[in-house]
Amino acid sequence: MAALVLIHVDGPALAQAPRASAPPPAQVDELLRLLEDPAIRQWIDQQRRPPPPPGETAQTATLSEALGMRIAAIRRQFIDLMSAIPRLPEEARQGAELLTAELQSRSLLNILLLVFGFLCLGIGLERIFIKATARARERLLSSSGDTVNGRVKAIGMRLALGLTYVAIFGIGSIGAFLIFDWPLLLRRIVLAYLAAALLLRLARLVTRILLAPGGAWRVASRRFRVIPLADREARFWYRRAMLFIGWFVFGWATVETARNLGFSFDGRRVVAYFLGIGLLAIALEVVWRRPVSSQVAANPERPARHHHLGSWLLSIYLVLLWGFWVAGLMGIFWLSTVAVILPQAVTITRLSVRNLLHPQGSEELSAEHEMNAVYLDRGIRALLIAGAALFLAWVWQIDLVELTSRDTAVTRLVRGVLSSLVILLLADFVWQVVKTQIDRRLSRIQATTVPGSEEALKQARLLTLLPIFRMTAFIVLAVVAVLMALSSLGVEIAPLIAGAGIFGVAVGFGSQALVRDVISGIFYLLDDAFRVGEYVQSGSYKGTVESLGFRSVKLRHHRGPIFTVPYGQLGAVENMSRDWVIDKLSINVTYDTDLDLTKKIIKQVGKNLASDPEFAPHIIEPLKMQGVEQFGDFAIQIRLKMMTRPGEQFAVRRRALANLKKAFDENGIQFAFPTVQVAGRGESEPAAAQHALKLVKGTPPE
């Protein structure tokens, strides 16, 4: 009854409003507004129904009642639509009479001047602006867009220029309503179709930017195409999109015009459903005549019957979608629409972003463009999914922020699912931003830093800490997002947090070694005891630090084996890769060596080695002679010293020894080595020795 009262007031009563003697009281308007509330109508229907049988549970009664109410509402809607069809000619006649009665006060010439001035102001201002910006438009169309930044800038400038044209047309058209005195009903009708025209132009502009089918911007259209499609496919989808959007917006304007002309609510629905058949026909034509993608056509393993099967399934889906709309099942209608459109939109977004940021003549994205692609892809995907969730919540009349007394278990579950989806999407976007920034910094450290330089030593700490920070950020974001999602689903997270605390205490008592290792690792990192890539020694463990974990450190021995050492077992750590290394050498020379000459030769060898481009970056102080270390049994021991970068002393030492050998040979300086010298006191001793030897061998003496 309330619906019939509303339809009567909204339809013919509006048409006869000028003839009414007095407006209805405010209490009547308030009563009609309350009766229009779906919750109040549902409560009235529930009060009129008899109670369920004693043996029937409340849940079964609720489900059966809801199903019965839905079937009754669909049946009532079809009855109302069937009864509204015969009344359409009469309502159209009344609307025409209402418009004629309003226009009788003005002459035909006056009305034509209004319409002509409306068109001239909008189109005329736009044409004037186009001529004034002709040079800028030509420069924009002739831009090459060879680089990624140039292409993105050119696309943005084209979008801005197109939006300016639409804005100028809208300003000029709206100015016509401010300058001239329009009849009330004619103004509403013209405004409805003006809004439809502006929406169509905006859609046309966005579609041309995304698809670049050609036309006025045919120059290098493929280079400025955002969605990666072939020319034939781009033109096909552009034309069908314009046809579908144009039919939709002008159909909406037609329904609004019917409302202004006094059509009843059911009559307007009949007009809308009839226009919806046109949208269904356009969609079916697109399904069956859509071009096969070039990737699918190039794949011979995919038979053509899959394409036809998909067309049949899409056709059935579209017909069912139109049926849901006509039946008034708007929740199922929008859910089915979002479930099909959202995955396609996410896929198209990913391909479009990578195509937009793809450099010309390159197969892979650069590091910077890869990072921007991740930002755009994840950001737009999060906006699409979150927008779809919020839209479904609005359609289903679910408040995601505040609980109401009308909430059911299903409503609370849907609210929790939608809220959890938004939370997880935001957490995923934040994680991608953090991960990409850390990975980009790590790649810069590994790619641009010269080994052994001061910058490398400074960035080694970042190379050590950033992976740990990345893992920590992931764990924190994952835990917080999961807890918030569970909370939005109605799960009490306070016991979970308390249980996690108790579990942590239990782990602490039961695994003291584990806790000691973790805490020791934290303090090692705070003390900056070692970094990734440094050579350290702790007790019997030594090697290059390969990675740092939460509990242990991995050391790669110089012969190949890798040690995994818990932090708690490291103890005192000897770091051999910090700042500088003093390498001392000892050489032995003979006692007749000129020590002053030797010192000069060693100093010159050190200077030559320090000026060598291969070793100069690694030498801090050149090789020099410290003096005589000691007098040995067979040589004079000389001590040498040099200061190098950590880890570079071995290569420098080998070259220094080779150069010293060469320099000593050139200057007659001999290296000493152990020898044995046998000497006698006279000539008789060798003869006696020979006589004794002959006696031992049995030879008679001479």
XYZ file of C-alpha atoms in Angstrom:
702
model
C 0.000 0.000 0.000
C 2.824 2.383 0.821
C 4.421 1.679 -2.549
C 1.172 2.415 -4.351
C 0.773 5.666 -2.425
C 4.318 6.674 -3.293
C 3.840 5.803 -6.937
C 0.669 7.850 -7.056
C 2.295 10.848 -5.447
C 5.489 10.545 -7.481
C 3.717 10.095 -10.783
C 0.436 11.744 -11.765
C 0.218 13.807 -8.620
C 3.383 15.620 -9.653
C 1.915 16.238 -13.032
C -1.163 17.867 -11.495
C 0.797 19.712 -8.838
C 0.160 23.142 -10.335
C -3.599 22.527 -10.115
C -3.607 21.332 -6.469
C -5.400 23.616 -4.088
C -3.085 23.093 -1.124
C 0.034 21.034 -0.381
C -0.346 18.017 1.924
C 0.434 18.519 5.610
C 3.951 17.885 6.855
C 2.727 14.931 8.909
C 1.591 13.187 5.722
C 4.998 13.625 4.137
C 6.657 12.236 7.262
C 4.285 9.262 7.289
C 4.995 8.501 3.641
C 8.739 8.744 4.251
C 8.510 6.305 7.139
C 6.383 3.879 5.156
C 8.956 3.966 2.381
C 11.676 2.697 4.748
C 12.311 -1.003 3.883
C 12.940 -1.879 7.544
C 9.558 -0.518 8.636
C 7.782 -2.278 5.783
C 9.521 -5.547 6.691
C 8.492 -5.119 10.341
C 4.864 -4.501 9.339
C 4.866 -7.626 7.164
C 6.324 -9.684 10.005
C 3.671 -8.438 12.398
C 0.907 -9.455 10.013
C 2.209 -13.036 9.623
C 1.048 -15.779 12.000
C 3.673 -17.245 14.367
C 5.536 -20.364 13.190
C 4.397 -23.793 14.362
C 5.748 -24.956 17.731
C 7.914 -27.712 16.208
C 9.652 -25.349 13.765
C 12.876 -23.736 14.811
C 13.372 -20.002 14.637
C 16.177 -20.274 12.113
C 14.133 -22.418 9.725
C 11.196 -20.055 10.047
C 13.426 -17.077 9.308
C 14.923 -18.664 6.197
C 11.561 -19.771 4.871
C 10.031 -16.381 5.573
C 12.877 -14.591 3.838
C 12.559 -16.851 0.786
C 8.791 -16.437 0.743
C 9.091 -12.661 1.043
C 11.563 -12.564 -1.824
C 9.350 -14.687 -4.092
C 6.312 -12.602 -3.187
C 8.215 -9.374 -3.906
C 9.327 -10.669 -7.316
C 5.783 -11.764 -8.155
C 4.367 -8.420 -7.008
C 6.945 -6.555 -9.098
C 6.062 -8.491 -12.248
C 2.368 -7.859 -11.613
C 3.024 -4.133 -11.169
C 5.056 -4.031 -14.388
C 2.418 -5.880 -16.371
C -0.275 -3.549 -15.067
C 1.874 -0.480 -15.878
C 2.361 -1.372 -19.547
C -1.231 -0.565 -20.620
C -1.015 2.780 -18.793
C 2.068 3.944 -20.672
C 0.199 5.573 -23.612
C -2.011 7.510 -21.212
C 0.963 8.649 -19.128
C 2.806 9.687 -22.277
C -0.204 11.685 -23.383
C -0.443 13.389 -19.989
C 3.237 14.217 -20.091
C 2.913 15.709 -23.554
C -0.036 17.788 -22.405
C 1.930 18.993 -19.390
C 4.873 20.038 -21.563
C 2.564 21.659 -24.120
C 0.737 23.602 -21.410
C 4.026 24.948 -20.116
C 5.309 25.924 -23.563
C 2.062 27.653 -24.597
C 3.125 30.745 -22.725
C 6.079 31.124 -25.098
C 6.249 31.399 -28.838
C 7.899 28.821 -31.053
C 10.549 31.369 -32.043
C 11.392 31.997 -28.389
C 11.843 28.292 -27.734
C 14.010 27.874 -30.845
C 16.139 30.830 -29.756
C 16.621 29.231 -26.333
C 17.728 25.939 -27.828
C 19.899 27.666 -30.451
C 21.543 29.890 -27.833
C 22.112 26.842 -25.644
C 23.923 25.037 -28.450
C 25.831 28.099 -29.667
C 27.215 29.013 -26.258
C 28.511 25.518 -25.504
C 29.801 24.533 -28.935
C 30.876 28.053 -29.864
C 33.067 28.561 -26.816
C 34.637 25.179 -27.365
C 35.434 25.968 -31.013
C 36.951 29.311 -30.064
C 39.155 27.634 -27.470
C 40.216 24.953 -29.972
C 41.317 27.596 -32.455
C 43.139 29.555 -29.763
C 45.109 26.471 -28.715
C 45.722 25.085 -32.204
C 49.502 25.470 -32.035
C 49.778 23.860 -28.630
C 47.565 21.034 -29.839
C 49.754 20.471 -32.896
C 52.907 20.380 -30.770
C 51.250 17.925 -28.453
C 50.143 15.661 -31.276
C 53.600 15.760 -32.855
C 55.439 14.764 -29.684
C 57.476 11.627 -30.185
C 57.158 10.048 -26.754
C 60.230 7.884 -27.257
C 61.017 7.724 -23.549
C 58.740 6.512 -20.787
C 58.581 9.910 -19.095
C 57.879 11.609 -22.418
C 55.091 9.169 -23.246
C 53.462 9.516 -19.825
C 53.738 13.302 -20.032
C 52.217 13.347 -23.521
C 49.303 11.137 -22.421
C 48.708 13.342 -19.381
C 48.752 16.486 -21.534
C 46.274 14.956 -23.963
C 43.976 14.047 -21.093
C 44.246 17.547 -19.638
C 43.559 19.121 -23.031
C 40.505 16.923 -23.580
C 39.163 17.701 -20.104
C 39.591 21.394 -20.837
C 37.502 21.066 -24.011
C 34.726 19.294 -22.114
C 34.869 21.874 -19.305
C 34.614 24.762 -21.785
C 31.604 23.128 -23.437
C 29.969 22.539 -20.045
C 30.600 26.102 -18.874
C 29.151 27.542 -22.063
C 26.096 25.297 -21.908
C 25.425 26.048 -18.257
C 25.848 29.743 -19.012
C 22.829 29.487 -21.273
C 20.678 28.627 -18.265
C 22.037 31.595 -16.358
C 21.524 34.086 -19.162
C 18.122 33.055 -20.507
C 14.836 32.499 -18.711
C 13.874 28.866 -19.267
C 10.553 27.184 -18.529
C 10.883 24.941 -15.485
C 9.994 21.644 -17.163
C 12.035 22.356 -20.293
C 15.016 23.295 -18.140
C 14.870 19.949 -16.333
C 14.652 18.023 -19.594
C 17.507 19.925 -21.227
C 19.666 19.605 -18.104
C 19.158 15.842 -18.064
C 20.298 15.462 -21.674
C 23.132 17.963 -21.118
C 24.406 15.852 -18.227
C 24.163 12.772 -20.474
C 26.142 14.536 -23.208
C 28.855 15.608 -20.762
C 29.129 12.083 -19.357
C 29.375 10.672 -22.877
C 32.118 13.123 -23.788
C 34.062 12.307 -20.646
C 33.731 8.599 -21.376
C 34.802 9.203 -24.963
C 37.875 11.113 -23.798
C 38.943 8.439 -21.300
C 38.317 5.656 -23.832
C 40.389 7.439 -26.473
C 43.230 7.857 -23.984
C 43.155 4.173 -23.027
C 42.627 2.677 -26.480
C 43.993 5.370 -28.854
C 41.939 4.084 -31.818
C 43.126 6.809 -34.206
C 41.132 9.709 -35.605
C 42.364 13.166 -34.687
C 45.175 11.657 -32.641
C 46.156 9.033 -35.177
C 49.812 10.091 -35.132
C 51.735 7.305 -33.418
C 48.531 6.112 -31.770
C 49.994 2.743 -30.858
C 52.852 4.376 -28.955
C 50.385 6.322 -26.792
C 47.961 3.418 -26.285
C 47.670 2.518 -22.619
C 45.915 -0.851 -22.953
C 48.108 -3.184 -25.042
C 45.871 -4.070 -28.002
C 46.230 -4.334 -31.752
C 44.822 -1.554 -33.927
C 41.819 -3.599 -35.043
C 40.996 -4.646 -31.492
C 41.355 -1.076 -30.190
C 38.940 0.295 -32.807
C 36.418 -2.476 -32.126
C 36.346 -1.953 -28.379
C 36.292 1.828 -28.733
C 33.221 1.796 -30.969
C 31.327 -0.727 -28.822
C 32.208 1.127 -25.639
C 30.914 4.389 -27.084
C 27.724 2.722 -28.275
C 27.085 1.063 -24.918
C 27.868 4.166 -22.833
C 25.905 6.446 -25.153
C 22.837 4.190 -24.992
C 23.156 3.990 -21.211
C 23.523 7.733 -20.450
C 20.848 8.874 -22.872
C 18.585 6.097 -21.648
C 19.105 7.405 -18.144
C 18.274 10.920 -19.363
C 15.117 9.535 -20.998
C 14.005 7.912 -17.734
C 14.657 11.207 -15.913
C 12.606 13.020 -18.540
C 9.771 10.522 -17.988
C 9.894 11.285 -14.287
C 9.725 15.028 -14.970
C 6.759 14.458 -17.288
C 4.811 12.691 -14.554
C 5.251 9.022 -15.432
C 4.512 6.650 -12.580
C 7.248 4.686 -10.867
C 6.222 1.442 -12.538
C 5.940 3.208 -15.875
C 9.478 4.519 -15.562
C 10.676 1.035 -14.697
C 9.029 -0.349 -17.820
C 10.786 2.298 -19.915
C 14.118 1.528 -18.218
C 13.759 -2.235 -18.721
C 12.836 -1.720 -22.353
C 15.948 0.420 -22.864
C 17.901 -2.247 -20.994
C 17.034 -4.684 -23.774
C 19.061 -2.429 -26.051
C 22.033 -2.635 -23.670
C 21.650 -6.411 -23.581
C 21.618 -6.559 -27.399
C 24.798 -4.454 -27.599
C 26.529 -6.658 -25.027
C 25.516 -9.857 -26.846
C 26.773 -8.428 -30.137
C 30.108 -7.646 -28.473
C 30.338 -11.171 -27.065
C 29.818 -12.870 -30.418
C 31.726 -10.449 -32.635
C 34.624 -9.574 -30.375
C 38.010 -10.070 -32.069
C 40.178 -12.918 -30.915
C 43.231 -11.698 -29.060
C 46.503 -11.906 -30.970
C 48.017 -14.093 -28.243
C 45.119 -16.540 -28.445
C 45.160 -16.548 -32.239
C 48.881 -17.289 -32.261
C 48.400 -20.285 -29.979
C 47.384 -23.298 -32.104
C 46.949 -25.496 -29.057
C 43.816 -23.634 -28.031
C 40.939 -24.807 -30.249
C 38.272 -22.455 -31.552
C 35.526 -24.287 -29.685
C 36.818 -22.807 -26.428
C 36.119 -19.360 -27.821
C 32.549 -20.336 -28.791
C 31.962 -21.996 -25.431
C 33.050 -18.817 -23.692
C 30.689 -16.814 -25.901
C 27.765 -19.041 -24.952
C 28.589 -18.808 -21.262
C 28.901 -15.019 -21.443
C 25.597 -14.787 -23.293
C 23.812 -16.838 -20.640
C 25.427 -14.713 -17.951
C 24.249 -11.463 -19.576
C 20.688 -12.726 -19.975
C 20.626 -13.821 -16.329
C 22.035 -10.447 -15.321
C 19.233 -8.660 -17.151
C 16.743 -11.038 -15.512
C 18.101 -10.220 -12.030
C 17.669 -6.529 -12.797
C 14.086 -6.917 -13.991
C 13.216 -9.151 -11.041
C 14.488 -6.511 -8.629
C 17.284 -8.706 -7.231
C 19.688 -5.806 -7.140
C 21.993 -7.380 -4.555
C 22.572 -10.452 -6.724
C 22.721 -8.236 -9.825
C 25.535 -6.060 -8.513
C 27.376 -8.994 -6.942
C 27.340 -10.854 -10.267
C 28.462 -7.720 -12.102
C 31.349 -7.004 -9.741
C 32.431 -10.670 -9.665
C 32.976 -10.655 -13.447
C 34.166 -7.099 -14.052
C 36.604 -6.799 -11.119
C 39.041 -9.595 -12.154
C 39.077 -8.278 -15.720
C 39.738 -4.753 -14.461
C 42.634 -5.972 -12.296
C 44.166 -7.870 -15.236
C 43.779 -4.940 -17.614
C 45.302 -2.623 -15.024
C 48.384 -4.814 -14.624
C 48.929 -5.084 -18.371
C 48.269 -1.383 -18.933
C 50.696 -0.258 -16.248
C 53.525 -2.412 -17.602
C 52.742 -1.315 -21.161
C 52.673 2.350 -20.152
C 56.021 2.168 -18.357
C 57.690 -0.114 -20.900
C 60.623 1.630 -22.628
C 60.671 1.675 -26.402
C 62.989 -0.959 -27.868
C 63.519 -2.746 -24.542
C 62.124 -6.061 -23.425
C 62.414 -5.512 -19.669
C 61.578 -2.667 -17.329
C 64.343 -0.764 -15.607
C 64.632 -0.812 -11.816
C 62.992 2.596 -11.444
C 60.165 1.799 -13.838
C 59.694 -1.611 -12.210
C 59.227 0.100 -8.862
C 56.746 2.600 -10.327
C 54.897 -0.259 -12.011
C 54.560 -2.045 -8.675
C 53.271 1.126 -7.029
C 50.710 1.826 -9.736
C 49.621 -1.778 -10.125
C 49.178 -2.485 -6.428
C 47.720 0.956 -5.718
C 45.123 0.822 -8.484
C 44.301 -2.794 -7.666
C 43.764 -1.881 -4.018
C 41.526 1.029 -5.030
C 39.515 -1.171 -7.383
C 38.930 -3.945 -4.869
C 38.286 -1.557 -1.980
C 35.934 0.484 -4.150
C 34.076 -2.670 -5.179
C 33.757 -3.722 -1.526
C 32.460 -0.303 -0.478
C 30.065 -0.247 -3.419
C 28.635 -3.653 -2.500
C 28.299 -2.517 1.103
C 26.377 0.544 -0.086
C 24.145 -1.560 -2.342
C 23.410 -4.045 0.438
C 22.911 -1.169 2.909
C 25.674 -2.377 5.217
C 27.404 0.188 7.400
C 31.096 -0.777 7.596
C 31.769 1.632 10.445
C 28.881 1.437 12.899
C 26.827 -1.537 14.085
C 23.057 -1.176 14.041
C 20.270 -3.008 15.790
C 18.999 -4.383 12.473
C 22.183 -6.343 11.842
C 21.816 -10.087 11.383
C 24.467 -12.783 11.462
C 24.778 -12.664 7.683
C 25.042 -8.868 7.721
C 27.785 -8.961 10.349
C 29.642 -11.646 8.402
C 29.465 -9.666 5.155
C 30.584 -6.503 6.949
C 33.511 -8.384 8.448
C 34.536 -9.889 5.114
C 34.416 -6.532 3.326
C 36.298 -4.753 6.115
C 38.916 -7.517 6.227
C 39.358 -7.240 2.489
C 40.032 -3.516 2.702
C 42.471 -4.015 5.609
C 44.426 -6.746 3.830
C 44.616 -4.670 0.658
C 46.021 -1.683 2.525
C 48.528 -3.917 4.311
C 49.565 -5.473 0.993
C 50.063 -2.047 -0.565
C 52.174 -0.833 2.380
C 54.250 -4.038 2.249
C 54.872 -3.656 -1.467
C 56.027 -0.063 -0.963
C 58.395 -1.013 1.863
C 59.705 -4.116 0.063
C 60.287 -2.280 -3.206
C 62.142 0.568 -1.525
C 64.398 -1.824 0.381
C 65.095 -3.974 -2.679
C 65.878 -0.881 -4.722
C 68.331 0.368 -2.085
C 69.978 -3.053 -1.899
C 70.376 -3.196 -5.672
C 71.985 0.249 -5.661
C 74.442 -0.832 -2.968
C 75.411 -3.998 -4.801
C 75.575 -2.444 -8.257
C 77.180 0.966 -7.826
C 79.573 0.606 -4.905
C 83.287 0.047 -5.519
C 84.539 -2.756 -3.254
C 86.843 -1.562 -0.511
C 85.923 2.121 -0.806
C 84.721 4.311 2.038
C 81.237 4.325 0.581
C 81.240 0.537 0.533
C 82.197 0.412 4.201
C 79.414 2.837 5.089
C 76.831 0.966 3.075
C 77.850 -2.435 4.397
C 75.829 -1.686 7.530
C 72.767 -0.992 5.389
C 73.427 -4.203 3.492
C 73.352 -6.001 6.826
C 70.351 -4.330 8.440
C 67.964 -3.789 5.522
C 67.118 -7.493 4.960
C 66.401 -7.857 8.687
C 64.246 -4.739 8.625
C 62.389 -6.074 5.586
C 61.566 -9.329 7.351
C 60.596 -7.474 10.527
C 58.292 -5.155 8.590
C 56.640 -8.120 6.895
C 56.020 -9.890 10.199
C 54.651 -6.753 11.876
C 52.364 -5.906 8.953
C 51.142 -9.485 8.639
C 50.385 -9.821 12.355
C 48.647 -6.437 12.615
C 46.627 -7.008 9.427
C 45.528 -10.497 10.498
C 44.527 -9.281 13.964
C 42.561 -6.356 12.516
C 40.890 -8.653 9.989
C 39.909 -11.093 12.725
C 38.591 -8.223 14.810
C 36.463 -6.985 11.901
C 35.076 -10.516 11.518
C 33.884 -10.392 15.107
C 36.622 -12.544 16.618
C 37.797 -11.439 20.053
C 41.508 -10.806 19.621
C 42.186 -9.951 23.276
C 42.437 -13.654 24.249
C 44.703 -14.218 21.244
C 47.031 -11.430 22.328
C 47.008 -12.682 25.923
C 47.629 -16.243 24.743
C 50.505 -15.057 22.581
C 52.015 -13.358 25.636
C 51.687 -16.486 27.737
C 53.123 -18.563 24.927
C 56.047 -16.171 24.667
C 56.741 -16.477 28.393
C 56.586 -20.270 28.128
C 58.972 -20.243 25.200
C 61.270 -17.949 27.136
C 61.467 -20.335 30.091
C 61.677 -23.465 27.970
C 64.128 -22.176 25.384
C 66.630 -20.072 27.230
C 69.304 -20.800 24.651
C 67.029 -19.535 21.889
C 66.238 -16.353 23.793
C 69.952 -15.865 24.556
C 70.799 -16.249 20.891
C 68.150 -13.740 19.787
C 69.080 -11.153 22.403
C 72.791 -11.611 21.731
C 72.145 -11.067 18.029
C 70.290 -7.834 18.770
C 73.202 -6.485 20.781
C 75.743 -7.594 18.182
C 73.815 -5.579 15.597
C 73.480 -2.598 17.922
C 77.222 -2.698 18.607
C 77.911 -3.021 14.872
C 80.257 -5.904 15.631
C 80.158 -7.306 12.104
C 78.410 -6.780 8.795
C 77.625 -8.808 5.740
C 80.782 -9.326 3.672
C 83.257 -8.879 6.513
C 85.783 -11.515 7.576
C 85.504 -12.339 11.277
C 86.916 -14.922 13.670
C 85.410 -16.175 16.910
C 87.177 -19.027 18.624
C 87.530 -21.852 16.117
C 85.037 -20.274 13.702
C 86.201 -17.858 11.070
C 85.008 -16.779 7.659
C 83.139 -14.144 5.680
C 79.713 -13.121 6.989
C 77.221 -14.237 4.343
C 73.888 -13.575 6.065
C 72.404 -12.671 9.420
C 69.360 -14.394 10.824
C 67.296 -13.901 13.950
C 69.181 -16.634 15.810
C 72.445 -17.325 13.983
C 75.045 -15.979 11.593
C 76.430 -17.801 8.557
C 80.216 -17.663 8.069
C 81.817 -18.795 4.814
C 85.323 -20.140 5.376
C 87.955 -19.106 2.833
C 88.292 -22.746 1.799
C 84.571 -23.116 1.147
C 82.817 -24.611 4.200
C 80.056 -22.564 5.779
C 79.496 -22.319 9.528
C 76.103 -21.557 11.043
C 76.942 -20.167 14.464
C 74.294 -19.120 17.033
C 74.861 -15.635 18.375
C 75.057 -16.952 21.906
C 78.151 -19.032 21.052
C 80.161 -16.308 19.345
C 81.619 -14.604 22.391
C 84.432 -12.196 21.555
C 84.500 -11.501 17.812
C 87.657 -10.559 15.938
C 86.687 -8.439 12.950
C 89.407 -8.390 10.290
C 87.597 -6.154 7.802
C 87.319 -2.780 9.502
C 88.999 0.438 8.436
C 92.613 -0.674 7.812
C 95.143 -3.495 8.169
C 98.868 -3.259 8.985
C 100.813 -6.015 7.274
C 104.370 -6.745 8.464
C 106.948 -8.691 6.467
C 110.392 -10.089 7.383
C 113.235 -10.716 4.909
C 116.743 -12.077 5.453
C 119.829 -10.577 3.796
C 123.479 -11.477 4.042
C 125.833 -9.840 6.501
C 127.704 -7.996 3.777
C 124.532 -6.153 2.650
C 124.541 -2.348 2.502
C 121.591 -1.539 4.798
C 121.269 2.088 3.664
C 120.974 1.009 0.030
C 118.490 -1.676 1.025
C 116.316 0.891 2.802
C 116.295 3.158 -0.253
C 115.397 0.273 -2.566
C 112.526 -0.851 -0.311
C 111.201 2.716 -0.114
C 111.288 3.086 -3.894
C 109.498 -0.246 -4.358
C 106.801 0.995 -1.963
C 106.366 4.240 -3.913
C 106.134 2.428 -7.229
C 103.545 0.035 -5.811
C 101.477 2.890 -4.359
C 101.422 4.621 -7.767
C 100.274 1.484 -9.581
C 96.587 2.024 -10.626
C 95.795 -1.573 -9.789
C 96.935 -1.371 -6.173
C 96.801 2.344 -5.374
C 93.128 2.310 -4.148
C 93.994 -0.444 -1.669
C 97.158 1.068 -0.150
C 96.816 3.547 2.706
C 100.520 3.782 3.663
C 103.192 2.489 1.248
C 105.732 -0.215 1.981
C 108.694 0.928 4.050
C 111.567 -0.541 6.049
C 111.259 -0.340 9.843
C 114.846 -1.422 10.504
C 116.893 -4.423 11.593
C 114.821 -6.844 13.602
C 117.657 -9.121 14.739
C 121.000 -10.720 13.790
C 120.445 -14.360 12.999
C 122.800 -17.294 12.713
C 123.134 -16.885 8.991
C 121.400 -13.546 8.067
C 120.333 -10.094 9.085
C 116.524 -10.049 9.572
C 114.866 -6.845 8.299
C 111.267 -5.865 9.248
C 108.985 -4.140 6.634
C 105.512 -2.622 7.122
C 102.603 -1.287 5.028
C 98.958 -0.276 5.686
C 96.210 -1.444 3.300
C 92.474 -1.845 3.055
C 91.083 -4.846 4.936
C 91.324 -8.015 2.898
C 93.606 -6.465 0.267
C 96.909 -7.042 2.082
C 97.400 -10.484 0.569
C 97.419 -9.321 -3.053
C 99.539 -6.279 -2.236
C 102.004 -8.424 -0.284
C 102.471 -10.855 -3.183
C 103.192 -8.033 -5.616
C 105.529 -6.317 -3.130
C 107.621 -9.454 -2.627
C 107.907 -9.975 -6.380
C 109.057 -6.384 -6.892
C 111.573 -6.660 -4.032
C 113.133 -9.779 -5.554
C 113.558 -8.031 -8.865
C 114.970 -4.844 -7.313
C 117.433 -6.755 -5.099
C 118.746 -8.729 -8.059
C 119.306 -5.540 -10.028
C 121.311 -3.955 -7.174
C 123.337 -7.026 -6.138
C 121.658 -7.576 -2.797
C 121.558 -11.235 -1.837
C 118.884 -12.980 0.197
C 120.419 -15.081 2.945
C 119.648 -18.768 3.359
C 121.014 -21.414 5.729
C 124.373 -23.050 4.695
C 126.861 -25.516 6.257
C 130.641 -24.837 5.896
C 133.283 -27.427 6.821
C 136.816 -26.020 7.381
C 140.181 -27.601 8.715
C 143.222 -26.249 10.607
C 145.931 -27.606 8.187
C 146.931 -29.858 5.274
C 147.726 -32.922 7.443
C 144.193 -33.377 8.580
C 142.756 -34.131 5.142
C 145.581 -36.627 4.438
C 145.037 -38.381 7.778
C 141.389 -38.544 7.026
C 142.051 -40.196 3.678
C 144.423 -42.733 5.310
C 141.789 -43.645 7.891
C 139.193 -44.085 5.182
C 141.420 -46.531 3.262
C 141.980 -48.549 6.386
C 138.247 -48.814 6.940
C 137.694 -50.031 3.392
C 140.523 -52.597 3.643
C 142.831 -50.963 1.113
C 146.530 -51.208 2.055
C 148.248 -47.903 2.447
C 150.791 -46.789 -0.081
